[in-house]
XYZ file of C-alpha atoms in Angstrom:
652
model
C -19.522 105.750 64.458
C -21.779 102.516 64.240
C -24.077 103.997 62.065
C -21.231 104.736 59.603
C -19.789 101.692 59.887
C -22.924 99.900 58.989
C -22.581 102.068 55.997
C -19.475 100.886 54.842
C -19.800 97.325 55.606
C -21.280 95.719 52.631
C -23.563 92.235 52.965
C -21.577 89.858 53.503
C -23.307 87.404 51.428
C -21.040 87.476 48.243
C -18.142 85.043 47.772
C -15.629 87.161 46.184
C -13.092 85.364 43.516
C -9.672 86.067 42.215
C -10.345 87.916 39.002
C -10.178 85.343 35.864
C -7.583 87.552 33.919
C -5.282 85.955 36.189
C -5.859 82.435 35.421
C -4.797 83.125 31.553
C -1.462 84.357 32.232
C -1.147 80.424 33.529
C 0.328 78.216 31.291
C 0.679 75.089 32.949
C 3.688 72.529 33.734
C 3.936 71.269 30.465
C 4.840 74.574 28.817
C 7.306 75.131 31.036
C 8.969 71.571 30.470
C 9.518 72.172 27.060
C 12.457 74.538 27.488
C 12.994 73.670 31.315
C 13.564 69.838 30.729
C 16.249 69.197 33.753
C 13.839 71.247 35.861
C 10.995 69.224 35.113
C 12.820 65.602 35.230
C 13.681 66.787 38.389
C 10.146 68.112 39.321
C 8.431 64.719 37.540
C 7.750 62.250 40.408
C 8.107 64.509 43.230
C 6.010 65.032 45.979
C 4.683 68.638 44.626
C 4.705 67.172 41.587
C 2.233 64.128 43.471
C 0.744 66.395 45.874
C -2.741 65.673 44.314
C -3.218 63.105 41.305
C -6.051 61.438 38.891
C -7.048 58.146 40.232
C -5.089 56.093 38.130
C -3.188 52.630 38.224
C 0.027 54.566 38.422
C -0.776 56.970 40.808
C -2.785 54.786 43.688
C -0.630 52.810 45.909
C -3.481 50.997 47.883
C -4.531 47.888 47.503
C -8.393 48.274 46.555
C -8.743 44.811 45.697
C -11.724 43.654 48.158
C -9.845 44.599 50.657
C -11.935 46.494 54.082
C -11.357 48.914 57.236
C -13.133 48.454 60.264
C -13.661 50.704 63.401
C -16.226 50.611 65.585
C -19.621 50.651 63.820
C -17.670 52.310 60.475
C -16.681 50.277 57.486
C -14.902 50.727 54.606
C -14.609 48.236 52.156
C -12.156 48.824 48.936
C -13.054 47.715 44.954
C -11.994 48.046 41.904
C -14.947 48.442 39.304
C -15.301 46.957 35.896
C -13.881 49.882 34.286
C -10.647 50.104 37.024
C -11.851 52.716 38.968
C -11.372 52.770 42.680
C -14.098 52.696 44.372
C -15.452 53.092 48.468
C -18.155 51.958 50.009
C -18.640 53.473 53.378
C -21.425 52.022 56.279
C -21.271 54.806 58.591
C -22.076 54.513 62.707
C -25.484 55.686 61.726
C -25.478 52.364 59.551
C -26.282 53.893 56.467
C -24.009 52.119 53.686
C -23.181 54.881 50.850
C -20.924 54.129 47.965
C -18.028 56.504 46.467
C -15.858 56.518 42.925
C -12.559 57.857 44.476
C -12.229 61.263 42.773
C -8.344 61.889 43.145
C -5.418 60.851 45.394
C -3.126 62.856 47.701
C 0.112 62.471 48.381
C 2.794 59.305 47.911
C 4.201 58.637 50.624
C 4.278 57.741 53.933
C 0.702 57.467 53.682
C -1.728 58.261 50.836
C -5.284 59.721 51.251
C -8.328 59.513 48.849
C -10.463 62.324 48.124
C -14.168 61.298 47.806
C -17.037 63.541 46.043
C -19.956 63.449 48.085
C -22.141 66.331 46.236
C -21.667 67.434 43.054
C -18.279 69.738 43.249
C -17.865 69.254 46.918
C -14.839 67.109 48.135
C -13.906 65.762 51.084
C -10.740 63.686 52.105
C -11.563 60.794 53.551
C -10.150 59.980 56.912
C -9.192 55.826 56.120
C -6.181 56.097 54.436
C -2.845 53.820 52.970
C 0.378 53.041 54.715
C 2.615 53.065 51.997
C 5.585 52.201 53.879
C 4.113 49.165 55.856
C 0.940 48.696 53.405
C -3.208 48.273 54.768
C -5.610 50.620 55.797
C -5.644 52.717 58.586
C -7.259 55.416 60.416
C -6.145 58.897 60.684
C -7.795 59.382 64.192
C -8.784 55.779 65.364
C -9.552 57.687 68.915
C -12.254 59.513 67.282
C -14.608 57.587 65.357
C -17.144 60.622 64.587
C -20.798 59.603 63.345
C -22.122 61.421 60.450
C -23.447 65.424 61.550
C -20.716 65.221 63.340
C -18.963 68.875 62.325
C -15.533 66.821 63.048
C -16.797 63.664 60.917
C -14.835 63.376 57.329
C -18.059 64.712 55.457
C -18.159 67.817 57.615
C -17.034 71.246 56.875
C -13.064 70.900 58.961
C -12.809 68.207 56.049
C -13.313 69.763 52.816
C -10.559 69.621 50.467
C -11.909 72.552 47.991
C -11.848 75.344 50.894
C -9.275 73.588 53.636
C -6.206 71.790 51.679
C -6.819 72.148 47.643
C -5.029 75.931 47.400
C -1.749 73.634 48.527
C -2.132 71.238 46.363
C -3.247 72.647 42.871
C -1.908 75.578 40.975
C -3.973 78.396 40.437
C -6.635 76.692 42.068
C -9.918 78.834 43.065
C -12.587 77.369 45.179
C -15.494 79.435 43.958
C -17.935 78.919 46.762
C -21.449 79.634 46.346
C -23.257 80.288 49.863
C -26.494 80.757 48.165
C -26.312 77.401 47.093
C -23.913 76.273 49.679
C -22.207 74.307 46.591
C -18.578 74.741 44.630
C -17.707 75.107 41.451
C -14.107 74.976 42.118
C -11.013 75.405 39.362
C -7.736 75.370 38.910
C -5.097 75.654 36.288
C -3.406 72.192 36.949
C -3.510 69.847 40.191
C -0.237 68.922 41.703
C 2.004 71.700 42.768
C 2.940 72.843 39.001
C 5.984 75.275 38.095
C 3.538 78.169 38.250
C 2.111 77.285 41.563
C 5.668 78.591 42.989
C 7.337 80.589 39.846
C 3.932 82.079 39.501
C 2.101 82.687 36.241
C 4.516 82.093 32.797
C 2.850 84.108 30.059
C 5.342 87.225 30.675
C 8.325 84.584 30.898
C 7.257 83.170 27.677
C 6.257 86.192 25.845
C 10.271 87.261 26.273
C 11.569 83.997 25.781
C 10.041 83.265 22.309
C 11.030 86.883 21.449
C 14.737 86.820 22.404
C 16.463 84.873 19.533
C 15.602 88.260 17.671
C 15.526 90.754 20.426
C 18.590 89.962 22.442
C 16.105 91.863 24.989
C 17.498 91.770 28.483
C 15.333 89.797 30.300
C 12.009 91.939 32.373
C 12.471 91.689 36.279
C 12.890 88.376 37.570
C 12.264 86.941 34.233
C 9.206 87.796 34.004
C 7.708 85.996 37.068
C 5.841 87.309 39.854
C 8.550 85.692 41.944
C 12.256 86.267 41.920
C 13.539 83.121 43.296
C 17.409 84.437 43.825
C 15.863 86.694 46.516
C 15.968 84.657 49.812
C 13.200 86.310 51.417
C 11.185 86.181 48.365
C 11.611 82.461 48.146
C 11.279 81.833 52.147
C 7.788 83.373 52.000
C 6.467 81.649 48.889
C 7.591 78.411 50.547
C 5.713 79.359 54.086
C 2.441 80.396 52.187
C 1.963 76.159 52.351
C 4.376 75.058 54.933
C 2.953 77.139 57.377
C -0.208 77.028 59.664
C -2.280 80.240 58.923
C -5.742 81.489 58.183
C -6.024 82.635 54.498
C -7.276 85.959 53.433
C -8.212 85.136 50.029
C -10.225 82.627 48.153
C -7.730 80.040 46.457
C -4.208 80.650 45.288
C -3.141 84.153 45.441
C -0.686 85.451 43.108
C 2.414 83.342 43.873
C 5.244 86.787 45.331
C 2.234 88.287 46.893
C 3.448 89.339 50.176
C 2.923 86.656 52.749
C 1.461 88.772 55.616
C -0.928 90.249 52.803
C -2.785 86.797 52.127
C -2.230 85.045 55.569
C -2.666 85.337 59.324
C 0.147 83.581 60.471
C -0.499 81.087 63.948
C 1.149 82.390 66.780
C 3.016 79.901 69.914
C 0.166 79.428 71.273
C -0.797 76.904 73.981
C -1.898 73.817 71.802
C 0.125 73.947 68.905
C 3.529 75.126 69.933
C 5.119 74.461 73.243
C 5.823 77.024 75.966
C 9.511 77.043 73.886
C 8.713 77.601 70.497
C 8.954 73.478 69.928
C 5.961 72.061 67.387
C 3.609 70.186 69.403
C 0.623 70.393 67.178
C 0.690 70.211 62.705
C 2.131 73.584 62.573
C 4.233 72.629 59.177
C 7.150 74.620 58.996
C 7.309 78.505 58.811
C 6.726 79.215 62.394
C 9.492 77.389 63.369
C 11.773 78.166 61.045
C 11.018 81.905 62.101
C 12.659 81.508 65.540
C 15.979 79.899 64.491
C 19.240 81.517 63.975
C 19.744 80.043 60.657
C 16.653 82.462 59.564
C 18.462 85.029 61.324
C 21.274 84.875 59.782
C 19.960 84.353 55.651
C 20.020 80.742 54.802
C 17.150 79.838 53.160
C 14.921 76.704 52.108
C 17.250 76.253 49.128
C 20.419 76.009 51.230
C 18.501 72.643 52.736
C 16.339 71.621 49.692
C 16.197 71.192 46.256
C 13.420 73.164 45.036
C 12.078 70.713 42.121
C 12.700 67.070 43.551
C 12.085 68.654 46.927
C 14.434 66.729 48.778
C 17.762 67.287 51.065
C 20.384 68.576 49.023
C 22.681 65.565 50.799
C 22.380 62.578 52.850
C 22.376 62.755 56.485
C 24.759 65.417 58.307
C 25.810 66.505 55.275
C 23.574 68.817 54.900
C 24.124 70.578 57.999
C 28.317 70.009 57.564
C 28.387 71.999 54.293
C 28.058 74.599 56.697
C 28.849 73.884 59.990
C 32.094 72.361 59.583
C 35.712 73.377 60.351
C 35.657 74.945 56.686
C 32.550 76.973 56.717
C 30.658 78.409 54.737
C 31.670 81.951 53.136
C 28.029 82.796 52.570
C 27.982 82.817 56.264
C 30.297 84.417 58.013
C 30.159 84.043 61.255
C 29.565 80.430 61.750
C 32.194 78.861 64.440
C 35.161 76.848 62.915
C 35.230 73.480 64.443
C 34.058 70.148 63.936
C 30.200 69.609 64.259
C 30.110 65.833 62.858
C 32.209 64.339 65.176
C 32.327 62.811 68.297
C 34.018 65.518 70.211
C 30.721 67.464 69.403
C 27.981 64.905 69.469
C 29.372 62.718 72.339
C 27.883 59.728 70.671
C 29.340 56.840 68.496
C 29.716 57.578 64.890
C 26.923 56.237 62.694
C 24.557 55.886 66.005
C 21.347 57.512 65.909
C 22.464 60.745 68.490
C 25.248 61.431 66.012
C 22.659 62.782 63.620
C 22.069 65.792 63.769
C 18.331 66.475 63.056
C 18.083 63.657 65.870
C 19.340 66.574 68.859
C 18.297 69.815 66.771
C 15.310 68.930 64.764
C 13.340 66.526 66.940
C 10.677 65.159 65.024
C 6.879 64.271 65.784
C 4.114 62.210 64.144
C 1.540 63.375 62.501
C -1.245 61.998 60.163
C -0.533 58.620 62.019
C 2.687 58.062 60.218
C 4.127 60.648 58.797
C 7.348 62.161 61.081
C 8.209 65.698 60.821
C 11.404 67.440 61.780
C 10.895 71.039 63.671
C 12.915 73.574 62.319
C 13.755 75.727 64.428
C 17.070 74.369 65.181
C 16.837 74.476 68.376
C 20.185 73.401 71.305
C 18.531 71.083 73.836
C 17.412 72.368 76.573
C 16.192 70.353 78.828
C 17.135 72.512 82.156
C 14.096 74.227 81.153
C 11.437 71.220 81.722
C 10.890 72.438 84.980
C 9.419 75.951 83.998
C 8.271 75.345 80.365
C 7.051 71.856 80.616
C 8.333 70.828 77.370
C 10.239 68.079 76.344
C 14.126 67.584 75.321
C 15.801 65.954 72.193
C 18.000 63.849 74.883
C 15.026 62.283 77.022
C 13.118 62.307 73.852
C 15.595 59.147 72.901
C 16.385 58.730 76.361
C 13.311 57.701 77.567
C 14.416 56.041 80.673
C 16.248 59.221 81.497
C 15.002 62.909 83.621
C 15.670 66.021 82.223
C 17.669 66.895 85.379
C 20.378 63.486 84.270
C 20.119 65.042 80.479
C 20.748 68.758 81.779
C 23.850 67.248 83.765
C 25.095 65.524 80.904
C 25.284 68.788 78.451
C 27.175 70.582 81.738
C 29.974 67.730 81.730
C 29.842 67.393 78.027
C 29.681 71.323 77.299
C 31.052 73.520 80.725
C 31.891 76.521 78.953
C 28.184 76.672 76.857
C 26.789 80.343 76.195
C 23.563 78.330 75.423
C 22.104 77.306 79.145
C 21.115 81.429 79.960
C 17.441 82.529 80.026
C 15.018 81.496 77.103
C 12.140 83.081 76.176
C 10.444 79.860 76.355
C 10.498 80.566 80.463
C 8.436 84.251 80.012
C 5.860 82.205 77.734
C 5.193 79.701 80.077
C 5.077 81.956 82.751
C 2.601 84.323 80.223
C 0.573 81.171 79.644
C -0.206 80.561 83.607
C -0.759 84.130 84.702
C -0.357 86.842 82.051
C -1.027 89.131 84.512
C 1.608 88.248 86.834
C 3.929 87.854 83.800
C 3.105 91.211 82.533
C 6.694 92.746 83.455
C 8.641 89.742 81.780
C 6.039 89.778 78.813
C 6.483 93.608 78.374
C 10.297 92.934 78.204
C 10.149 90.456 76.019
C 7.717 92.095 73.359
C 10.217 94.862 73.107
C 13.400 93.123 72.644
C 14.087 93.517 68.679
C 16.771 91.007 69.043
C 14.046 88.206 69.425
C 12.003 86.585 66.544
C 9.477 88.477 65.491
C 6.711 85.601 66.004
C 7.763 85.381 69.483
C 7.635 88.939 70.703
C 4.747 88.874 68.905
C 2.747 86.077 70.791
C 4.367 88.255 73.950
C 2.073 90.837 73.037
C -1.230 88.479 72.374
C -0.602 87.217 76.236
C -0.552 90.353 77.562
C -3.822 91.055 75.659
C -5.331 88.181 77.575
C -4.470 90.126 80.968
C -6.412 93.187 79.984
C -4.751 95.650 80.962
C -5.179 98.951 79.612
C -1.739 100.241 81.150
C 0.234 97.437 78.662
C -1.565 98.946 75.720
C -0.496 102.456 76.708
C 3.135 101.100 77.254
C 3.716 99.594 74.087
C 2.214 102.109 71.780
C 5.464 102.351 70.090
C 4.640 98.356 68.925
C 2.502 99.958 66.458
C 5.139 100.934 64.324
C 7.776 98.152 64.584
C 9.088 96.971 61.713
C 7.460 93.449 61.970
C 4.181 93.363 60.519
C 3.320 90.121 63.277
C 4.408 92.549 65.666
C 2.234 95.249 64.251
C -1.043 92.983 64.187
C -0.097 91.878 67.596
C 0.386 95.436 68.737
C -3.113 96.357 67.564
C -4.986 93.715 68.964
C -4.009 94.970 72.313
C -5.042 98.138 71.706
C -8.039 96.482 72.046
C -8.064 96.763 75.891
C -8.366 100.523 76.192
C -11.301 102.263 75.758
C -12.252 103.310 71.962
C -11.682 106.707 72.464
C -8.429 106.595 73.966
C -7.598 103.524 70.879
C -8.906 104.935 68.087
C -6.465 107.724 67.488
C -3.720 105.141 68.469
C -4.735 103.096 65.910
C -5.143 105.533 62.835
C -2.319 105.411 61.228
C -2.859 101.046 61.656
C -5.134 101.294 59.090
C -2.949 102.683 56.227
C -0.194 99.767 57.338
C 1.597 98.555 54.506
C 0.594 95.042 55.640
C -3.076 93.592 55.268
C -2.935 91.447 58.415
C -2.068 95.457 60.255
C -5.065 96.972 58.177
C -7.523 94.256 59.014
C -6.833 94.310 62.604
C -7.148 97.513 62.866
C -9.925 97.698 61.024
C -11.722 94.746 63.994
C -10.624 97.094 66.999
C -12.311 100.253 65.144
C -15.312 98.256 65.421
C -16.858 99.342 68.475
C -15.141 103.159 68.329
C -17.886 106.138 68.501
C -16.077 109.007 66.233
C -18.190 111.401 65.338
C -16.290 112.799 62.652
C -12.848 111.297 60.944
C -10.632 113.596 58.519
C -11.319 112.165 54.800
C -7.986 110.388 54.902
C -8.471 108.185 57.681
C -12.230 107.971 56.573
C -11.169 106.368 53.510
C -8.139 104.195 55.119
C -11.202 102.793 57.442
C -13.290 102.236 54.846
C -10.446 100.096 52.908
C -9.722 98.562 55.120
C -13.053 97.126 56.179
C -13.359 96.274 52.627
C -10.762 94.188 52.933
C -11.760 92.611 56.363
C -14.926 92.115 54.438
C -13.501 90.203 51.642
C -11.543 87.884 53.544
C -14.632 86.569 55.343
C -16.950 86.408 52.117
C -13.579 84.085 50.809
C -14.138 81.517 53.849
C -18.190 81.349 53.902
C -18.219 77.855 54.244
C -16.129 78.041 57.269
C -18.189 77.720 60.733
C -15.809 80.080 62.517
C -16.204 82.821 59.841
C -20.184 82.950 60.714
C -18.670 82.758 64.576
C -17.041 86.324 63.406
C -19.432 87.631 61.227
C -21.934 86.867 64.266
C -19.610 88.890 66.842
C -19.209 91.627 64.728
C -23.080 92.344 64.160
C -23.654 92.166 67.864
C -21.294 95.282 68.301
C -23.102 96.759 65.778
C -26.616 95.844 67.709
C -28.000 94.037 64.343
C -29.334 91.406 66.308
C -31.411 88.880 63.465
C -27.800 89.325 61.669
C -26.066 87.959 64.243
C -28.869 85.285 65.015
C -28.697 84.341 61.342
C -24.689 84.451 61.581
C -24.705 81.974 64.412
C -27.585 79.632 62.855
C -25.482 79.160 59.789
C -22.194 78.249 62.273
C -24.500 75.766 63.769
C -25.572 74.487 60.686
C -22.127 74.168 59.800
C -21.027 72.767 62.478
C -23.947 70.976 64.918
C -21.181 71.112 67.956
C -20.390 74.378 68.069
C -22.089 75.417 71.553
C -21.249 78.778 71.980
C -22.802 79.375 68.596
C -25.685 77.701 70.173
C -25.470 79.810 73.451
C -25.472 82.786 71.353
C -29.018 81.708 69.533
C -30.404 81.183 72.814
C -29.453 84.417 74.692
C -30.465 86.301 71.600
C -34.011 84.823 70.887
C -34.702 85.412 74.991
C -33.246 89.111 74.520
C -35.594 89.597 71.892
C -38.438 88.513 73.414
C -38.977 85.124 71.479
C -39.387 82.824 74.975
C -40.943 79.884 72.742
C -38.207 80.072 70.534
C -35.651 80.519 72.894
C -36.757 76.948 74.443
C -37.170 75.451 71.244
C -33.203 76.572 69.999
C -31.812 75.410 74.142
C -33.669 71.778 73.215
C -32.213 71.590 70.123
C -28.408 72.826 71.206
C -28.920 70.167 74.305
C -29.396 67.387 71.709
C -26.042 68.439 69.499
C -23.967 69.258 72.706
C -25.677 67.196 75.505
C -22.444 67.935 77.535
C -22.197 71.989 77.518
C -22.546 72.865 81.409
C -23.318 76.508 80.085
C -26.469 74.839 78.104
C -27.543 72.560 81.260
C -27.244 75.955 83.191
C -29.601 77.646 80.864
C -32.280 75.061 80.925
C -32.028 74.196 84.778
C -32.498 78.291 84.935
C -35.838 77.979 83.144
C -37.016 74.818 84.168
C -35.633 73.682 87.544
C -34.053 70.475 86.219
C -31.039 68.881 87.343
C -27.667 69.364 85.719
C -26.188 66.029 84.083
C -22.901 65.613 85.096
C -21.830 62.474 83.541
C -19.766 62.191 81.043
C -21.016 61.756 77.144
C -21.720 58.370 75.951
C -18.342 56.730 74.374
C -17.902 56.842 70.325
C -17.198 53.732 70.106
């Protein structure tokens, strides 16, 4: 099987674009506007609309008159040149003083950011940014002061707007990343989130619309958009593919309707950016949460909250959530309860206090980007009887900070006696999953098969049982494969991973024809290492597809380090050891921290016999990552030294 896999895997050397047909079917906001004027006075001024800007006097909210940031050995000092451009100059901790024209702005508020240009066509968003709520400078992760070759510092590769942020900012924006050249030559129809960025392209729209004073034509499908916006899931998954934390398949904006789980790998709750519950911890946007509430459950949609084109609450305060959840209702939904929500009899605090609102106890919110607070939206009833076994925290101690869970957990018994809501969560089997997925197998098992639950949750059910191992689990859930969730599907797959190719393989078959990319792809990963001697022409060709499209989604993120940390993985099952070595050397290159790229080099140039080399790659790894036991391990092994054990030198 390797040898025909190393047949249909291509060089992975090409950066493969959207095809440039597309990008003339755009028309850009201002054709739109011209019939669509409410639309776009409502659009004008919003945040899409200001999502990324020209550097101009009406756009820039900071004050770059003289003005300067300090931390540390860093400065930043803030001018205006003769012309009016805004212009940094930056002494890094190195103490080399470089100076900037600010290239564009993001954002309006609470805080803006400034994208500087630091090679021709490569951007990078620089990490001092605006308070626009209080006003100065600040940092957006003061605790971190990284010096420059520092993968993490604001000129490294975590920081580049073309390939990291732009796709969610521009409209029909392609970052066209050479990685010959290891330069961009990135476009884009418009920047700012345009009409088209969420309609999708206009040509079709227009070519009926200019046509129908004389046609009376009934309008083509949706209008002629690639999106049908009165179709709730539709619009839900064009939202997610930027409110949501995912790894992109593609290079740039794909299509706008193009199925979500076609162009993105959605983040699971995993330990670091979700809690145990489901809660955001980490910047997970949106989609994730919104995934695991009832409202989703039950149909309502982003447009039942927000108005699409000023992208703001459709009403102040509660009464967005009372146009629903009232003693009226809602006859778009059924089966809501009757009673009064925005009241004290339900919220058991003062009217007009801040526990009367009601994002305050089912949206908690948490900072990110220094300022900017963010509401979770998964709707969630407090729960803080759970603290003890999930760890996570409570809307009621959250305001309460002088308060225990246990006092908070009392108070919703007096308040609520006869609550359905205080049973088992599957918050509890996570945490349990995250301690000792082993132990947790039985819950874990449970939970992944219980279609009543969320699909991202059963589905990060199945990626903790994949950390126990166990080929028994994979064997038990077999049926997983063909669940009508595609994260469930993916999920499902990867576990497969645990049992022996031959008996995974004709498991996974059928995978590989999925009507979902992220299925196909991760099947086509756990085929990887299978030794099939011969494969009917069917599942011959859905293999080779699908590789093809694995493939293309890592030639579309070249100028990622973790793509060369796959790419490198990959060739070792296949046994093409200088690929691999060259894979890791460009993740290191990337990204001078990245020690188990490092360790990689190492083991490789000693397994091939390069000793001299081998020494010469462990000295150089010790300098980027002085603090890597694994790398101190290595060179005590071949030289008899003493481990360091002290902690790195500060940042500051």
């Amino acid at each position: 099987m390797l040898h025909r896999l190393a047949r249909l895997l291509m060089p992975l050397a090409l950066a493969l674009g959207a095809s440039s047909a597309l990008a003339q079917d755009y028309l850009g906001s201002e054709r739109c506007i011209t019939c669509h004027e409410a639309a776009g006075a409502a659009w004008e001024g919003s945040h899409h609309a200001l999502a990324w800007t020209e550097p101009t006097a009406d756009t820039i909210r900071a004050n770059f008159d003289g003005t300067q940031f300090t931390l540390g050995d860093m400065e930043a000092r803030f001018s205006l040149k003769a012309d009016g451009t805004p212009h940094v100059s930056v002494t890094e901790r190195d103490g080399v003083t470089t100076d900037y024209d600010v290239h564009s702005v993001i954002g309006v508020e609470p805080l803006q950011q400034y994208i500087l240009e630091t090679e021709p066509g490569r951007l990078q968003s620089f990490d001092v940014v605006w308070d626009t709520e209080k006003g100065g400078w600040f940092h957006l992760y003061p605790q971190q002061n990284y010096a420059p070759g520092d993968g993490l510092h604001w000129t490294g590769p975590y920081k580049t707007w073309n390939s990291r942020c732009a796709a969610c900012h521009a409209t029909g924006f392609e970052a066209n990343y050479d990685p010959q050249a290891r330069s961009f030559a990135s476009t884009q129809v418009e920047i700012g989130v345009g009409c088209e960025a969420c309609h999708g392209p206009g040509s079709a729209h227009v070519d009926w619309a200019e046509t129908y004073e004389t046609t009376r034509e009934a309008p083509p499908p949706a209008h002629g958009f690639t999106v049908d916006m009165s179709q709730p899931a539709q619009m839900i998954e064009q939202c997610a593919s930027c409110h949501s934390r995912r790894e992109p398949y593609l290079d740039g904006n794909p299509v706008p309707g193009t199925p979500y789980h076609d162009t993105y790998n959605l983040s699971l709750l995993r330990e670091g950016a979700y809690e145990a519950d489901g809660q955001i911890l980490d910047e997970v946007y949106v989609y994730g949460s919104f995934l695991q509430s009832k409202m989703y459950a039950k149909g309502v949609s982003c447009s039942n909250c927000h108005l699409p084109h000023e992208a703001e609450l459709i009403a102040e305060g509660n009464a967005v959530c009372a146009q629903c959840h009232s003693p009226a209702g809602n006859p778009e939904f059924p089966s809501l309860p009757l009673k009064v929500f925005d009241g004290p009899e339900h919220t058991h605090h003062p009217e007009g206090s801040a526990g009367a609102e009601c994002k305050n106890c089912h949206m908690v919110e948490r900072v990110y980007m220094g300022n900017d607070w963010r509401a979770d939206h998964s709707f969630r009833i407090p729960r803080p009887d759970l603290n003890a076994e999930t760890g996570a925290p409570d809307a009621c101690t959250t305001c309460h900070e002088d308060q225990s869970p246990e006092w908070a957990a009392a108070k919703l018994e007096e308040w609520f006696p006869e609550s359905e809501h205080r049973g088992p969560h599957f918050g509890e089997v996570l945490a349990h999953g995250r301690r000792d997925p082993a132990r947790a197998a039985p819950e874990l098992r449970s939970l992944s098969q219980d279609s009543d639950m969320a699909g991202i949750v059963r589905a990060t059910a199945i990626y903790l049982l994949e950390q126990a191992g166990d080929p028994a689990e994979a064997a038990a859930l077999e049926s997983l494969l063909r669940d009508p969730d595609p994260m469930v599907r993916s999920a499902a797959v990867r576990l497969q991973r645990s049992t022996p190719a031959m008996e995974r393989a004709p498991r996974i078959m059928q995978s590989l024809s999925d009507p979902s990319r992220s299925v196909r792809m991760a099947a086509a990963q756990s085929m990887l290492d299978a030794q099939i001697a011969h494969m009917p022409g069917r599942y011959e060709q859905a293999l080779r597809g699908a590789f093809d499209e694995w493939q293309a989604s890592m030639a579309s993120r070249l100028d990622f380090p973790e793509t060369h940390l796959q790419m490198g993985g990959m060739a070792l099952v296949m046994r093409n050891l200088p690929a691999a070595a060259n894979a890791f050397a460009e993740a290191t290159r990337l990204d001078p921290q990245l020690a188990d790229a490092w360790i990689m080099q190492v083991r490789i140039a000693f397994a091939s016999g390069d000793e001299t080399r081998g020494r010469a790659l462990l000295n150089e790894a010790l300098e980027k990552t002085p603090d890597n036991m694994t790398l101190q391990m290595m060179r005590r092994e071949l030289t008899g030294e003493e481990m360091d054990l002290m902690p790195p030198p500060s940042a500051d």
